[in-house]
XYZ file of C-alpha atoms in Angstrom:
252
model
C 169.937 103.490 164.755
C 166.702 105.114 163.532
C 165.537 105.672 166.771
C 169.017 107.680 167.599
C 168.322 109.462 164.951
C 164.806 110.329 165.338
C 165.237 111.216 168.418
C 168.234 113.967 167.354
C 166.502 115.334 165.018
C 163.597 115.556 167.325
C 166.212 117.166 169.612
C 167.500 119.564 166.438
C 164.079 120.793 166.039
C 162.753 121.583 169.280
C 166.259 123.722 169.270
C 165.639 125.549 166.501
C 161.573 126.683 166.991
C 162.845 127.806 170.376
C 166.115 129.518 169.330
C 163.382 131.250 166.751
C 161.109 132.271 169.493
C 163.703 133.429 171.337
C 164.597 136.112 168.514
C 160.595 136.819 168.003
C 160.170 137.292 171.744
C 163.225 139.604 172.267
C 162.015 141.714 168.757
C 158.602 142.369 171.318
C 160.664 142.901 174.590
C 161.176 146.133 173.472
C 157.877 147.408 172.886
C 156.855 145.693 176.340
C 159.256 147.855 178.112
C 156.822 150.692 177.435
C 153.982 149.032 179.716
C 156.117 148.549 182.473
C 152.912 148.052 184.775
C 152.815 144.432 183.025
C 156.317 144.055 183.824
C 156.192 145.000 187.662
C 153.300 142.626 188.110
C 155.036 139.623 186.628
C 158.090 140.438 189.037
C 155.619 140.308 191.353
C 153.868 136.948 190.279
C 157.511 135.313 189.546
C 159.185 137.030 192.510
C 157.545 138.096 195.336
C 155.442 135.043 195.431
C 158.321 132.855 195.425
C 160.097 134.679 198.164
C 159.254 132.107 201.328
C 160.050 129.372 199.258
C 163.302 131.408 198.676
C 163.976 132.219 202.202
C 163.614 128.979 203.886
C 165.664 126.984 201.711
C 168.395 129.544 201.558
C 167.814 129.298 205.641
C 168.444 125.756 205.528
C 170.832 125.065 202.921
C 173.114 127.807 205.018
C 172.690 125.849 208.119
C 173.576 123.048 206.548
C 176.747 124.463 205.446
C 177.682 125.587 207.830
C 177.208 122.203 209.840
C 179.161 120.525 206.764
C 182.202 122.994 206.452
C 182.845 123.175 210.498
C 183.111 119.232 210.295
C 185.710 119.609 207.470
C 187.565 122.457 207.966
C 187.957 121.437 211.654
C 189.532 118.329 210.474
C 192.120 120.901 208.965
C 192.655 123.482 212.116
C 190.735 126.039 209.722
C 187.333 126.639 211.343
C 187.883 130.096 211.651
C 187.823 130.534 207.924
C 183.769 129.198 207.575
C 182.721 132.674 206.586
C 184.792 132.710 203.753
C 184.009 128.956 202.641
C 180.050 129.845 203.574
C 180.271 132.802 201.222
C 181.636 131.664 197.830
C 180.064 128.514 198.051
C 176.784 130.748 198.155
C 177.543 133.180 195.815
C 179.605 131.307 193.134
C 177.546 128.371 192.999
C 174.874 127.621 195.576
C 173.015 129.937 195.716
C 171.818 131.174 192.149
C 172.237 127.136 191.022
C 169.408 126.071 193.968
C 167.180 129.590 193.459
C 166.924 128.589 189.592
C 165.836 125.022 190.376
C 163.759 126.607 193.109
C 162.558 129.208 190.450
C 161.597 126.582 187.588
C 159.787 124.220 189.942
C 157.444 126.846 191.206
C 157.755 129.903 189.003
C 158.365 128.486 185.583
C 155.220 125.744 185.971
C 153.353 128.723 186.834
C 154.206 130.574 183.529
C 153.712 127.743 181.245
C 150.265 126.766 183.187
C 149.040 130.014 182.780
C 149.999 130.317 179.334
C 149.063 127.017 178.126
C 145.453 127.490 179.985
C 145.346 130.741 177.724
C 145.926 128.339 174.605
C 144.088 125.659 175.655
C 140.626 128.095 175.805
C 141.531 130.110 172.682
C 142.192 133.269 174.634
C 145.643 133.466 172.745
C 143.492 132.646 169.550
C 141.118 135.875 169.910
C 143.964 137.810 170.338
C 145.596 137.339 167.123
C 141.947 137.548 165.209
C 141.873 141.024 166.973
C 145.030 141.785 165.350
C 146.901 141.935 169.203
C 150.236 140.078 168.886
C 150.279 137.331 172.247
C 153.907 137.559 172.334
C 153.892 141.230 172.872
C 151.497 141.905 175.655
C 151.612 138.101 177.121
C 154.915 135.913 176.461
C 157.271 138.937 176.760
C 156.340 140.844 179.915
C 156.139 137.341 181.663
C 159.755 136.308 179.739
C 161.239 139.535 181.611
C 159.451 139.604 185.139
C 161.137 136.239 185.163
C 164.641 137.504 184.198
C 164.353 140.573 186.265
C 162.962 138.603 189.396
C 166.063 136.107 189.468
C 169.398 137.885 190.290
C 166.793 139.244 193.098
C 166.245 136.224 194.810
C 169.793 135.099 194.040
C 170.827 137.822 196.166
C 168.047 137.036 198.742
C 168.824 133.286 198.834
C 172.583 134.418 199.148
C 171.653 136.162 202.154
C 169.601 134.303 204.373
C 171.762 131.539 203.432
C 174.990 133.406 204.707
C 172.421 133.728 207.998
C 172.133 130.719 208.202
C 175.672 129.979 208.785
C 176.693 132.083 210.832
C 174.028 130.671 213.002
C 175.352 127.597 212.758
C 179.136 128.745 212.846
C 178.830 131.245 215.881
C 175.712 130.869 217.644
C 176.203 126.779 217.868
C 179.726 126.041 216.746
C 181.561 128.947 218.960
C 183.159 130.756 216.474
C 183.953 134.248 216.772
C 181.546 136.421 215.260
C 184.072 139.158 214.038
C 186.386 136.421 213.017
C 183.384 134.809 210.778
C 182.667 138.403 209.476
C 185.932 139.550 209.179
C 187.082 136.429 207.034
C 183.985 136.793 204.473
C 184.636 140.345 203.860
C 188.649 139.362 203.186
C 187.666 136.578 200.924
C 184.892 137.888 198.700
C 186.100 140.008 195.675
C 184.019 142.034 192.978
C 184.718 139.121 190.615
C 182.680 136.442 193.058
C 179.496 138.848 193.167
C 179.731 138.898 189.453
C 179.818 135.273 188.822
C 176.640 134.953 190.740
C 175.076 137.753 189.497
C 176.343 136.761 185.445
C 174.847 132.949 186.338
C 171.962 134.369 187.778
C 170.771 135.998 184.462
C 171.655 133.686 182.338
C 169.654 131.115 184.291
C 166.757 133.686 184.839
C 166.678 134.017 180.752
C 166.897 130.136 180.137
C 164.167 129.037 183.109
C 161.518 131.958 181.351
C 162.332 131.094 178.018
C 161.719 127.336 178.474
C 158.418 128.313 180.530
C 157.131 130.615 178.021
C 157.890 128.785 174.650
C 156.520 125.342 176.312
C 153.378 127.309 177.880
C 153.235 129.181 174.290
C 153.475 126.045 172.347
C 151.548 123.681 174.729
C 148.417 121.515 173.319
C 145.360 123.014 173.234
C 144.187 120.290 176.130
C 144.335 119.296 179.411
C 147.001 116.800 178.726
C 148.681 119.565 176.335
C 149.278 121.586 179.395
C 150.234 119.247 182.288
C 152.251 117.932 179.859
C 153.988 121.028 178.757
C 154.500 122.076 181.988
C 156.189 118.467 182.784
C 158.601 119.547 180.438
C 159.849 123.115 181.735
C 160.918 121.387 184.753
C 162.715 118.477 183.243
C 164.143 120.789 180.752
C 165.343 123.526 182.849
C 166.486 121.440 185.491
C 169.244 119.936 182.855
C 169.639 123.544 181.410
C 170.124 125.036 184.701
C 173.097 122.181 185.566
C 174.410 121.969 181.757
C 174.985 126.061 182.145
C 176.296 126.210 185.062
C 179.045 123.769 183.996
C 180.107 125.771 181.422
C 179.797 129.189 182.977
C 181.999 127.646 185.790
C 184.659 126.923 183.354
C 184.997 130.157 181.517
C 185.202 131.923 184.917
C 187.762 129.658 186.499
């Protein structure tokens, strides 16, 4: 029992200093939006440089949907509908669920490395003594390249994936190409895209706040920082998955 309860309270606490970063960090968002030079290069460092990664699993993972959903729909006499399956599965779910796993294994260790390196050799330190605030001009350009970079490679992801079918559907499977098209444009409504593009922001604020309080907050050590950045993945893997449970169910 005092193990259960050592290890809520544990769980309590680390919920609280980051629910209190999270109000310090967006206080300094502001004031970051007026150096938007840091902000374009974090896009850049959170983004662009996780676009192949991106690309070729939204490639695949649309391939293999569409190798999955001729199998079962054929079972049903409703192959001609694989657009339409190819495209909500990618935009509801799919596609911003896989790019924010995607984005917290390779982005979000990336933030928290950097930062914690910055902690660990007291670079974070001589800013404060120098009376510059670290969350300002470090933690909260990073915090929003990595929300601003996310609904971008949703949308990405969403598209090569879509590719990706339709490869499978038309140029292997021997569907007709303006049936495929013509059933995805039918299906998809306005309130689709904005499920995708609602989950992708919500995940793109959870993966950068988890990688910038644990990088922010790491141990001053070697060990401090792999460790830190051990946890952003494990906890914004379960973050990712817990929100997108409950974002599911106020949509539907």
């Amino acid at each position: 029992m005092a193990v259960r309860e050592r290890f809520l309270v544990d769980g309590m606490r680390r919920l609280g200093a980051t629910t209190l970063f999270l109000g310090r960090l967006l206080v300094q968002c502001l004031p970051a939006l007026a150096r938007p030079r840091l902000i374009i290069a974090q896009v850049y460092n959170t983004g662009a440089r996780s676009l192949i990664i991106i690309m070729l699993s939204g490639l695949f993972v649309g391939m293999v949907l569409g190798l999955q959903g001729y199998d079962l729909l054929q079972r049903f006499g409703s192959a001609d509908v694989l657009g339409s399956a190819a495209a909500l599965g990618l935009l509801r779910e799919l596609g911003p669920v896989i790019t924010a796993l995607l984005f917290a294994g390779r982005a979000g260790t990336s933030l928290t490395s950097e930062i914690g390196l910055m902690r660990a050799t007291d670079q974070l330190t001589a800013m404060e003594i120098m009376a510059v605030d670290p969350l300002r001009y470090v933690a909260a350009p990073r915090f929003l390249g990595g929300v601003l970079a996310m609904p971008l490679l949703t949308a990405i992801f969403g598209v090569i994936g879509l590719f990706g079918a339709q490869l499978i559907g038309v140029q292997m499977m021997g569907i007709d190409a303006g049936v495929f098209w013509s059933q995805t444009q039918d299906s998809v409504r306005l309130h689709d895209v904005s499920e995708g593009l609602v989950k992708s922001l919500v995940f793109g604020t959870a993966c950068s706040l988890v990688a910038v309080y644990e990088g922010y907050n790491a141990e001053p050590t070697a060990a401090g920082v792999g460790l830190a950045t051990t946890r952003t993945v494990v906890a914004s893997s379960v973050l990712i998955l817990l929100l997108d449970y409950v974002l599911t169910a106020i949509f539907l």
